[in-house]
PDB file of C-alpha atoms and ligand atoms in Angstrom:
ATOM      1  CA  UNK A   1      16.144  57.216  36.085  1.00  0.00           C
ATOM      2  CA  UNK A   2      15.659  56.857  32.419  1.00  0.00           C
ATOM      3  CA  UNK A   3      18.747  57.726  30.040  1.00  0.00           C
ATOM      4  CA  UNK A   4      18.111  59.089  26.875  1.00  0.00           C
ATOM      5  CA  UNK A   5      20.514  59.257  23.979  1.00  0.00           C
ATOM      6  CA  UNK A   6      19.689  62.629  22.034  1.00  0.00           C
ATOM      7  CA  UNK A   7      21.093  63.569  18.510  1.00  0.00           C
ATOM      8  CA  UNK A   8      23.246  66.134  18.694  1.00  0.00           C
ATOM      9  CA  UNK A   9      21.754  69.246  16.382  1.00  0.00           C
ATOM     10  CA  UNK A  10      18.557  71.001  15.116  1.00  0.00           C
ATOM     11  CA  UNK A  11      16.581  67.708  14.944  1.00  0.00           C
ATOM     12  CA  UNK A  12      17.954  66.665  18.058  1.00  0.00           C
ATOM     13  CA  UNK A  13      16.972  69.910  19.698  1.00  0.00           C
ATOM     14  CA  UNK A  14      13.288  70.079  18.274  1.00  0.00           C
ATOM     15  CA  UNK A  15      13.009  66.387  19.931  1.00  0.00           C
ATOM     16  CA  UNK A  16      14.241  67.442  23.351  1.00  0.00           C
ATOM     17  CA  UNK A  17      11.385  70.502  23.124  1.00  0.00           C
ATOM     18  CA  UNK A  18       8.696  67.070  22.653  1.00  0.00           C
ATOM     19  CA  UNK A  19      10.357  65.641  25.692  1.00  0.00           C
ATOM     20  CA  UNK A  20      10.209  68.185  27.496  1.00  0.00           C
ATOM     21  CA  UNK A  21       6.536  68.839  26.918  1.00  0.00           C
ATOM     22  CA  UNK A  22       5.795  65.507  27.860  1.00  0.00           C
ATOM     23  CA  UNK A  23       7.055  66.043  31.303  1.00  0.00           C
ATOM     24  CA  UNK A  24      10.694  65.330  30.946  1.00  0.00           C
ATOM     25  CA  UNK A  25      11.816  68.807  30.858  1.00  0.00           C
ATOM     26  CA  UNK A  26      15.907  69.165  32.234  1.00  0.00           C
ATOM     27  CA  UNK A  27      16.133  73.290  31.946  1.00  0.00           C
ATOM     28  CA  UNK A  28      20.174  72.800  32.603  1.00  0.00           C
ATOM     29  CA  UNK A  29      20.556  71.960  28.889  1.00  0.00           C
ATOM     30  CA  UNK A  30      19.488  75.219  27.683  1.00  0.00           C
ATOM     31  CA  UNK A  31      23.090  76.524  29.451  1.00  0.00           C
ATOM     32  CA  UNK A  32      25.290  78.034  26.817  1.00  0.00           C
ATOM     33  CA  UNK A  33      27.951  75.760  27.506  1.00  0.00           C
ATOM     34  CA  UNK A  34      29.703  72.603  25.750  1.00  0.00           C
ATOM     35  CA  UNK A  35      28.794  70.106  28.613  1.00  0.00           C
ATOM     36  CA  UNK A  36      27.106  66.393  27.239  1.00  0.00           C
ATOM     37  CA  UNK A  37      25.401  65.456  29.804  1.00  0.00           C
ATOM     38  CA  UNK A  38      22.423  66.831  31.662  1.00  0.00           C
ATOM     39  CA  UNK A  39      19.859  65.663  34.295  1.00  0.00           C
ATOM     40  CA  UNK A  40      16.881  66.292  36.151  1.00  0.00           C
ATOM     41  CA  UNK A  41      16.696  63.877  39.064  1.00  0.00           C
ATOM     42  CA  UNK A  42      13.248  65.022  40.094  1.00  0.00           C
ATOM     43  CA  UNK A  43      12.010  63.744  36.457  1.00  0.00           C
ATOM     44  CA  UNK A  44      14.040  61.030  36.529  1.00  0.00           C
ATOM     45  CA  UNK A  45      15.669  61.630  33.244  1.00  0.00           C
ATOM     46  CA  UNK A  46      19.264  62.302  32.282  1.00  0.00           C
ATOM     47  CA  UNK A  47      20.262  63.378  28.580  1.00  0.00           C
ATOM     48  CA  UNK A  48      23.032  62.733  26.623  1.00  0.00           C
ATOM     49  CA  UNK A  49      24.069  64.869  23.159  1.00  0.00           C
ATOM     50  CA  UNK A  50      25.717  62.215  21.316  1.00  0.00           C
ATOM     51  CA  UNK A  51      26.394  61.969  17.400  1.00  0.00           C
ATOM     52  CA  UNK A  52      23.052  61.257  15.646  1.00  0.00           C
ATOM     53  CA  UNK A  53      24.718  58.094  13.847  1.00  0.00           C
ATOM     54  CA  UNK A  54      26.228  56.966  17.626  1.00  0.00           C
ATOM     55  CA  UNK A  55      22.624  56.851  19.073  1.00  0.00           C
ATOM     56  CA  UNK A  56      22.070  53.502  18.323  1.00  0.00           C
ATOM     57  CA  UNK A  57      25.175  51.701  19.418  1.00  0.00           C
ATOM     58  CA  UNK A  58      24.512  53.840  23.021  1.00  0.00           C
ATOM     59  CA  UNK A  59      20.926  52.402  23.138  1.00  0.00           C
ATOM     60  CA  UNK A  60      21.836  49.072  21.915  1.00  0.00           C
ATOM     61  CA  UNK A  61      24.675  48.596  24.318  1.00  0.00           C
ATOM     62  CA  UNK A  62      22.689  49.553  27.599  1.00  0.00           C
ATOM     63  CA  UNK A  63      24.227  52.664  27.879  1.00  0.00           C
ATOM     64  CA  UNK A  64      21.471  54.728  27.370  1.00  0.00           C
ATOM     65  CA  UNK A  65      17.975  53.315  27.691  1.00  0.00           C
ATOM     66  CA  UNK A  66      16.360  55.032  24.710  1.00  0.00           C
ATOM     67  CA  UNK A  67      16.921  57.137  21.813  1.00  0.00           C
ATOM     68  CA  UNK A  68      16.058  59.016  19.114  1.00  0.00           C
ATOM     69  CA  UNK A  69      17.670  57.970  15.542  1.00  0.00           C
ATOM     70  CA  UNK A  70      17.103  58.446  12.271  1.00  0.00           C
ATOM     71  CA  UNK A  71      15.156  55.347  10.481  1.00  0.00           C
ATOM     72  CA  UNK A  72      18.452  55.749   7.458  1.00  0.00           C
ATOM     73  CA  UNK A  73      20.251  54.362  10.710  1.00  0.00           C
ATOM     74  CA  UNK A  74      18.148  51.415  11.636  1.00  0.00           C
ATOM     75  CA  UNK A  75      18.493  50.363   8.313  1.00  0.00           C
ATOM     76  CA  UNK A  76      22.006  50.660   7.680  1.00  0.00           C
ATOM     77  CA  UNK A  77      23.271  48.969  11.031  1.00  0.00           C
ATOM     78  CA  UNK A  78      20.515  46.983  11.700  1.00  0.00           C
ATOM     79  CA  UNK A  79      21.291  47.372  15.848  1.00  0.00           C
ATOM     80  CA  UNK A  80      19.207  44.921  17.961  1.00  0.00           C
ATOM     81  CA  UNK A  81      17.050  47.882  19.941  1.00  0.00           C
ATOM     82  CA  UNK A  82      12.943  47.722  19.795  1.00  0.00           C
ATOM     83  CA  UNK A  83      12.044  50.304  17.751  1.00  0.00           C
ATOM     84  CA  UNK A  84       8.768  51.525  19.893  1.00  0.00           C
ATOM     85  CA  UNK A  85       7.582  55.441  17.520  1.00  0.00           C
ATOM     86  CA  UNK A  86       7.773  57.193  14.700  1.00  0.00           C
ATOM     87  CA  UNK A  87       8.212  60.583  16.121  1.00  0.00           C
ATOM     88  CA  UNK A  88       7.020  62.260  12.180  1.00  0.00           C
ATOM     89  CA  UNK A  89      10.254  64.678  13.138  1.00  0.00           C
ATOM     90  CA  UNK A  90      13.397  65.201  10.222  1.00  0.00           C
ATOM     91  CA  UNK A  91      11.149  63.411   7.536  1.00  0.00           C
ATOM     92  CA  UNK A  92      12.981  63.114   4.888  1.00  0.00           C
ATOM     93  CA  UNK A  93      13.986  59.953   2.300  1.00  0.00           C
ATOM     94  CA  UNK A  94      17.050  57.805   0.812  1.00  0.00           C
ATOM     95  CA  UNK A  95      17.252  58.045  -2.840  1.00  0.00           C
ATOM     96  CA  UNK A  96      18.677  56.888  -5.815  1.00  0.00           C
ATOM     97  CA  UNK A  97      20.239  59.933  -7.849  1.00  0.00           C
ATOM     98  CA  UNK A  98      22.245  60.880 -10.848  1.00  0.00           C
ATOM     99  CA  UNK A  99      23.172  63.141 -13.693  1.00  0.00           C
ATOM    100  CA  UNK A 100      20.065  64.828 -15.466  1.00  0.00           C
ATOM    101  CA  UNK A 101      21.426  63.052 -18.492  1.00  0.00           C
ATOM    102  CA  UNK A 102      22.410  59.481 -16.610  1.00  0.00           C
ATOM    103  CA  UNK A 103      20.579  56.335 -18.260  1.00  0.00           C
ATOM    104  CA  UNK A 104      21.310  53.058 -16.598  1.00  0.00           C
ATOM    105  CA  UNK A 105      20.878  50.598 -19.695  1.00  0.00           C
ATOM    106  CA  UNK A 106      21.704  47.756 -17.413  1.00  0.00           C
ATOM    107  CA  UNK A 107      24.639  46.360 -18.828  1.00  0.00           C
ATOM    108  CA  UNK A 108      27.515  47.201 -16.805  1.00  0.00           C
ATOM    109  CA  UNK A 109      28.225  47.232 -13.069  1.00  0.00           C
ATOM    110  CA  UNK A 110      26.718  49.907 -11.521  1.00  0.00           C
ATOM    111  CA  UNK A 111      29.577  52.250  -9.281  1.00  0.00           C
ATOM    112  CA  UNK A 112      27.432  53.607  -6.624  1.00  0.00           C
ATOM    113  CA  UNK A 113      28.874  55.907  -4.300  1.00  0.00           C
ATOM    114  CA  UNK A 114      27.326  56.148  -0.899  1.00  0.00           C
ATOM    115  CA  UNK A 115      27.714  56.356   3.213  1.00  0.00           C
ATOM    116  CA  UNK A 116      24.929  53.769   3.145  1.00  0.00           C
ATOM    117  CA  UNK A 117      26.698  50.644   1.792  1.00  0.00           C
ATOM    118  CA  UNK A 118      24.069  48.256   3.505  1.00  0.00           C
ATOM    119  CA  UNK A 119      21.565  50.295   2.493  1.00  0.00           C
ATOM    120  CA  UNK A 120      22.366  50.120  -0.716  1.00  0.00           C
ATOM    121  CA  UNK A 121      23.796  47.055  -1.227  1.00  0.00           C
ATOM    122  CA  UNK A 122      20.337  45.540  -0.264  1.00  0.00           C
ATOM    123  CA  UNK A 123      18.581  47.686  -2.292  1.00  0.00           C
ATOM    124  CA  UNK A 124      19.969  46.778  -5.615  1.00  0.00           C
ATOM    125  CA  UNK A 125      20.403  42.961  -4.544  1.00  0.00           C
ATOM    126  CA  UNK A 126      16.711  42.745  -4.495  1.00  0.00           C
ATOM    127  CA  UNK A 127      16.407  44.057  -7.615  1.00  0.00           C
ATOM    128  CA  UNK A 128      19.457  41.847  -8.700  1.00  0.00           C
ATOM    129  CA  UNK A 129      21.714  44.477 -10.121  1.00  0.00           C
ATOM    130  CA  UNK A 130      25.371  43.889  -9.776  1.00  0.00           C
ATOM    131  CA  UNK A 131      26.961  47.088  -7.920  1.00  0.00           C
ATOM    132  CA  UNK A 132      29.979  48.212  -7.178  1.00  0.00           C
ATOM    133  CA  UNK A 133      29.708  50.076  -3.558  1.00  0.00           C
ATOM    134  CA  UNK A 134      32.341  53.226  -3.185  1.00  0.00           C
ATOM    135  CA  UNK A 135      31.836  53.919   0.573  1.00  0.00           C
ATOM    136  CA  UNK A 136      32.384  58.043   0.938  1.00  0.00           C
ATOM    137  CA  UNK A 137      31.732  59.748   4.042  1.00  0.00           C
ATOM    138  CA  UNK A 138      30.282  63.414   3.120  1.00  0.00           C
ATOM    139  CA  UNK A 139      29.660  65.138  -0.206  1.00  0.00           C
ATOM    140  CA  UNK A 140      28.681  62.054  -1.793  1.00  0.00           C
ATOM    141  CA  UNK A 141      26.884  64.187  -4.072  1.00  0.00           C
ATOM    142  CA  UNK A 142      30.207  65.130  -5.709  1.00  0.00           C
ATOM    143  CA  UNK A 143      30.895  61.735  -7.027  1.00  0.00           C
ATOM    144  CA  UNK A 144      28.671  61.550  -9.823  1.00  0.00           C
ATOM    145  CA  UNK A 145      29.723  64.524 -11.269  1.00  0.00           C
ATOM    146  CA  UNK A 146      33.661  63.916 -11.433  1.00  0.00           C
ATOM    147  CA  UNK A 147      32.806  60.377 -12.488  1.00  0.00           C
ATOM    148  CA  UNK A 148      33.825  58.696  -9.668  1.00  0.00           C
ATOM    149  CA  UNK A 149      30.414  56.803  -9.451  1.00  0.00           C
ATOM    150  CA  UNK A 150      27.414  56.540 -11.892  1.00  0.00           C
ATOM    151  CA  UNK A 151      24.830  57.228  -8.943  1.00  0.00           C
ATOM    152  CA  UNK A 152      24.643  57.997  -5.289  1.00  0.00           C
ATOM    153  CA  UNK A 153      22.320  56.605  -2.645  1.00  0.00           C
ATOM    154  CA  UNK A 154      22.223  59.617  -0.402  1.00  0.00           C
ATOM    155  CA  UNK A 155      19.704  61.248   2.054  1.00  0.00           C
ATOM    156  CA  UNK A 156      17.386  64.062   0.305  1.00  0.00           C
ATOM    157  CA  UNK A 157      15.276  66.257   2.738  1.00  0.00           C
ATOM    158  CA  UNK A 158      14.121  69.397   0.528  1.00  0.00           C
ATOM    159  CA  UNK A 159      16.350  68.249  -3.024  1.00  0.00           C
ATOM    160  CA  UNK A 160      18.293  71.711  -3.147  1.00  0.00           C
ATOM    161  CA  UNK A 161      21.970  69.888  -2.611  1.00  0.00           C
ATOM    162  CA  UNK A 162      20.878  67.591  -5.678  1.00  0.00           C
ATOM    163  CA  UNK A 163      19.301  70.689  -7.386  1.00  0.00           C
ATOM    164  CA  UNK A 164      22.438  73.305  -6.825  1.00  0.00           C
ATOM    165  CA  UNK A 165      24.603  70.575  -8.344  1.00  0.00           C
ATOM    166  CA  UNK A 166      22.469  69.620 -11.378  1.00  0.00           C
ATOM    167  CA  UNK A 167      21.411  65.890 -10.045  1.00  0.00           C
ATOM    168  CA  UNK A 168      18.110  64.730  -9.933  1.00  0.00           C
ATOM    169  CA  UNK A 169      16.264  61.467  -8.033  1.00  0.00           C
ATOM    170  CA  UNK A 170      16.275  58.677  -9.999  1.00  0.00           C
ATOM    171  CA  UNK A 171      14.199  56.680  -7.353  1.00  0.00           C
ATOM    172  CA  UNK A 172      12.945  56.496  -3.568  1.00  0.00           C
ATOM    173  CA  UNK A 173      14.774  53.960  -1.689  1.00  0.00           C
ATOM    174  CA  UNK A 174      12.452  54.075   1.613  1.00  0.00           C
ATOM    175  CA  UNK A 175      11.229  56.811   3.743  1.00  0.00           C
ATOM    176  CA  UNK A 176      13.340  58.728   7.026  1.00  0.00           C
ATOM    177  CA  UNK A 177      11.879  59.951   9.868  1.00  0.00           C
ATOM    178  CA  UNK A 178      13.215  60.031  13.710  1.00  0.00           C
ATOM    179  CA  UNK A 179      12.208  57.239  15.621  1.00  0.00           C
ATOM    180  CA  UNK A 180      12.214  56.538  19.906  1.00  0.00           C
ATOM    181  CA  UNK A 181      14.243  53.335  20.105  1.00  0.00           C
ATOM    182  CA  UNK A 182      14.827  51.574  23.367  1.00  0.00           C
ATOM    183  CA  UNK A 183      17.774  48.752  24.582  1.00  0.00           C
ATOM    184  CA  UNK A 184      15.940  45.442  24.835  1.00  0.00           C
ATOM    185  CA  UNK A 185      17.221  44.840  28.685  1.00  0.00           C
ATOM    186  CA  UNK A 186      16.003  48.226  29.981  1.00  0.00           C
ATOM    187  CA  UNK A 187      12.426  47.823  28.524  1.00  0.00           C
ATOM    188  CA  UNK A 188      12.238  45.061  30.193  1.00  0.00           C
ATOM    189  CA  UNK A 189      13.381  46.419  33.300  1.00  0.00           C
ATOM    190  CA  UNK A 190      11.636  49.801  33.030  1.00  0.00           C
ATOM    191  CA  UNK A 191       8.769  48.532  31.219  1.00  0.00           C
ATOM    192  CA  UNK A 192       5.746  51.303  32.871  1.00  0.00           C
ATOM    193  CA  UNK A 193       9.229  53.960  33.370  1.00  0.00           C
ATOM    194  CA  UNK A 194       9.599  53.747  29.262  1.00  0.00           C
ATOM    195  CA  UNK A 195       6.384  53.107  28.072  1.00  0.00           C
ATOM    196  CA  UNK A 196       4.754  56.245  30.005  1.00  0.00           C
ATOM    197  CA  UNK A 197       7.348  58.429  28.565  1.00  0.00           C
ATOM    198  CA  UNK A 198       6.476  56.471  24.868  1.00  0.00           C
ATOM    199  CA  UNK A 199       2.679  57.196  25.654  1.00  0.00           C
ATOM    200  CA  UNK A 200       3.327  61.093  26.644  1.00  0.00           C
ATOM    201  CA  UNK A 201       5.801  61.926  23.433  1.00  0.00           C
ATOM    202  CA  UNK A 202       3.191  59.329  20.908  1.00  0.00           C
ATOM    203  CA  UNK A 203       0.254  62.077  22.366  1.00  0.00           C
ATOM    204  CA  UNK A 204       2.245  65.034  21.562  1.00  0.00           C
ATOM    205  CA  UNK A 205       3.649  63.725  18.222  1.00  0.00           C
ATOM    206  CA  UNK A 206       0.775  61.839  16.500  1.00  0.00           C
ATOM    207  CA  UNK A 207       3.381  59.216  16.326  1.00  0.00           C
ATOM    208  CA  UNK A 208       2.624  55.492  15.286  1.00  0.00           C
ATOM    209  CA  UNK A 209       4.158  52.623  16.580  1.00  0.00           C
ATOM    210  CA  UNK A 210       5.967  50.710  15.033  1.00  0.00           C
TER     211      UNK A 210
HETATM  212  C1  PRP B 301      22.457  65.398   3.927  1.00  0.00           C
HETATM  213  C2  PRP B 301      22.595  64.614   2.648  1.00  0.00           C
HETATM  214  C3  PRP B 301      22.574  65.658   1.591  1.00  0.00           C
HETATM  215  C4  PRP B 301      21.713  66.742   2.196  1.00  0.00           C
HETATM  216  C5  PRP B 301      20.352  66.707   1.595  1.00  0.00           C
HETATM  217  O1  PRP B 301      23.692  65.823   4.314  1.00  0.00           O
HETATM  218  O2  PRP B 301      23.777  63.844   2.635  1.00  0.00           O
HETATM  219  O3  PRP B 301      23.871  66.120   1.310  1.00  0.00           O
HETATM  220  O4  PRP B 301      21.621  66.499   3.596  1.00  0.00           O
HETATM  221  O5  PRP B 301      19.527  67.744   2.044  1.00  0.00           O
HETATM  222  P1  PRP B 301      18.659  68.618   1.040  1.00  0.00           P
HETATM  223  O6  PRP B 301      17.898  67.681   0.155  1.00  0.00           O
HETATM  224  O7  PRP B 301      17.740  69.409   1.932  1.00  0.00           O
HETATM  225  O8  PRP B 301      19.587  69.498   0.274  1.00  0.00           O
HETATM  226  P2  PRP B 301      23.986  66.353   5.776  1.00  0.00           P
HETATM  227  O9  PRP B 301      23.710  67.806   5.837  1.00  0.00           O
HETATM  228  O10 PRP B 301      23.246  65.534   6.771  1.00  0.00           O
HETATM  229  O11 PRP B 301      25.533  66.161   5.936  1.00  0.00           O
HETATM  230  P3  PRP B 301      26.589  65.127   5.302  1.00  0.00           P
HETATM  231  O12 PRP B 301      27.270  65.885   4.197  1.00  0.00           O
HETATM  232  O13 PRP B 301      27.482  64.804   6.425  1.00  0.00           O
HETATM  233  O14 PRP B 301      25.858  63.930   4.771  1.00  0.00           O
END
């Protein structure tokens, strides 16, 4: 039995649909109901809906043998999973963004407001510009615009949030797209079990691994 730690929501859905054309289909989860758990002992697989930032911390503590998480996560927490595809699913990027009329001229700290403090703070230490990190949880986009930061470091899929409240990217921080991560111990325990289900999803994705 492999257990696979889903993200709850659209992406999450579209990724089960790949799963389940690879083989792994579980029809149960299509019930309208508010159940978590699902399984299809014939496939071998059982699914979990979990939050799409708790993925990793089920995969990396052996609870669930794989996952599917958001590279913006892998980044940020740094968990100790192998991360085996990029599935090319809910591509999107961090960025850097301000005011239209922002102008960093360097000389003072720089407030950036974010829910990526890692993220960020690593970005702007390699550039060696002193930050100050404000760490928000939602609506980051907000900050900026009362003041409360000069930029954000933020997630930007099609750029309307930034557009609809007259921000704009400043710069690309790295790329996002979904990845299949898998807990160290049950790779190597399930090695052909996880790497057959890898193989079917890479086919149907174009993935590359990473
Ligand atoms: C993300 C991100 C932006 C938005 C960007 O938020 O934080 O607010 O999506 O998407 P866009 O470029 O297509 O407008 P999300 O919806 O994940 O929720 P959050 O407020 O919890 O971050």
């Amino acid at each position: 039995m492999i257990n696979v730690a889903l993200p709850k929501g659209r992406l999450g859905e579209k990724i089960y649909e790949i799963f389940a054309a690879a083989g792994y289909e579980c029809p149960s989860i299509k019930e309208n109901n508010r159940k978590l758990i699902f399984e299809n002992a014939e496939k071998g697989v059982r699914y979990f809906w979990v939050k799409p930032s708790d993925v990793s911390i089920y995969v990396e503590r052996g609870a669930a043998d794989i996952g599917v998480c958001g590279k913006d996560i892998l980044v940020e927490y740094a968990p100790d999973v192998y991360e085996l595809l990029d599935l090319k699913k809910g591509v999107c990027r961090m960025a850097v963004a301000a005011k239209k009329d922002f102008y960093d001229n360097g000389e003072r700290t720089l407030k950036v407001a974010t829910k990526f403090v890692n993220a960020a703070k690593s970005f702007y230490a390699k550039k060696g510009r002193a930050i100050d990190v404000i760490k928000l949880n939602g609506s980051i986009e907000i900050a900026p615009i009362l003041g409360l930061s000069d930029v954000i470091v933020d997630i930007v899929e099609t750029g309307t949030t930034l557009k609809e409240n007259n921000l704009e990217v400043v710069e690309t921080v790295f790329p996002i797209s979904a990845r299949l991560i898998a807990n160290k111990a049950s790779f190597k325990f399930k090695t052909e079990e996880i790497e057959r289900l890898a193989e079917g999803i890479r086919a149907l994705t174009d993935g590359e691994t990473v």
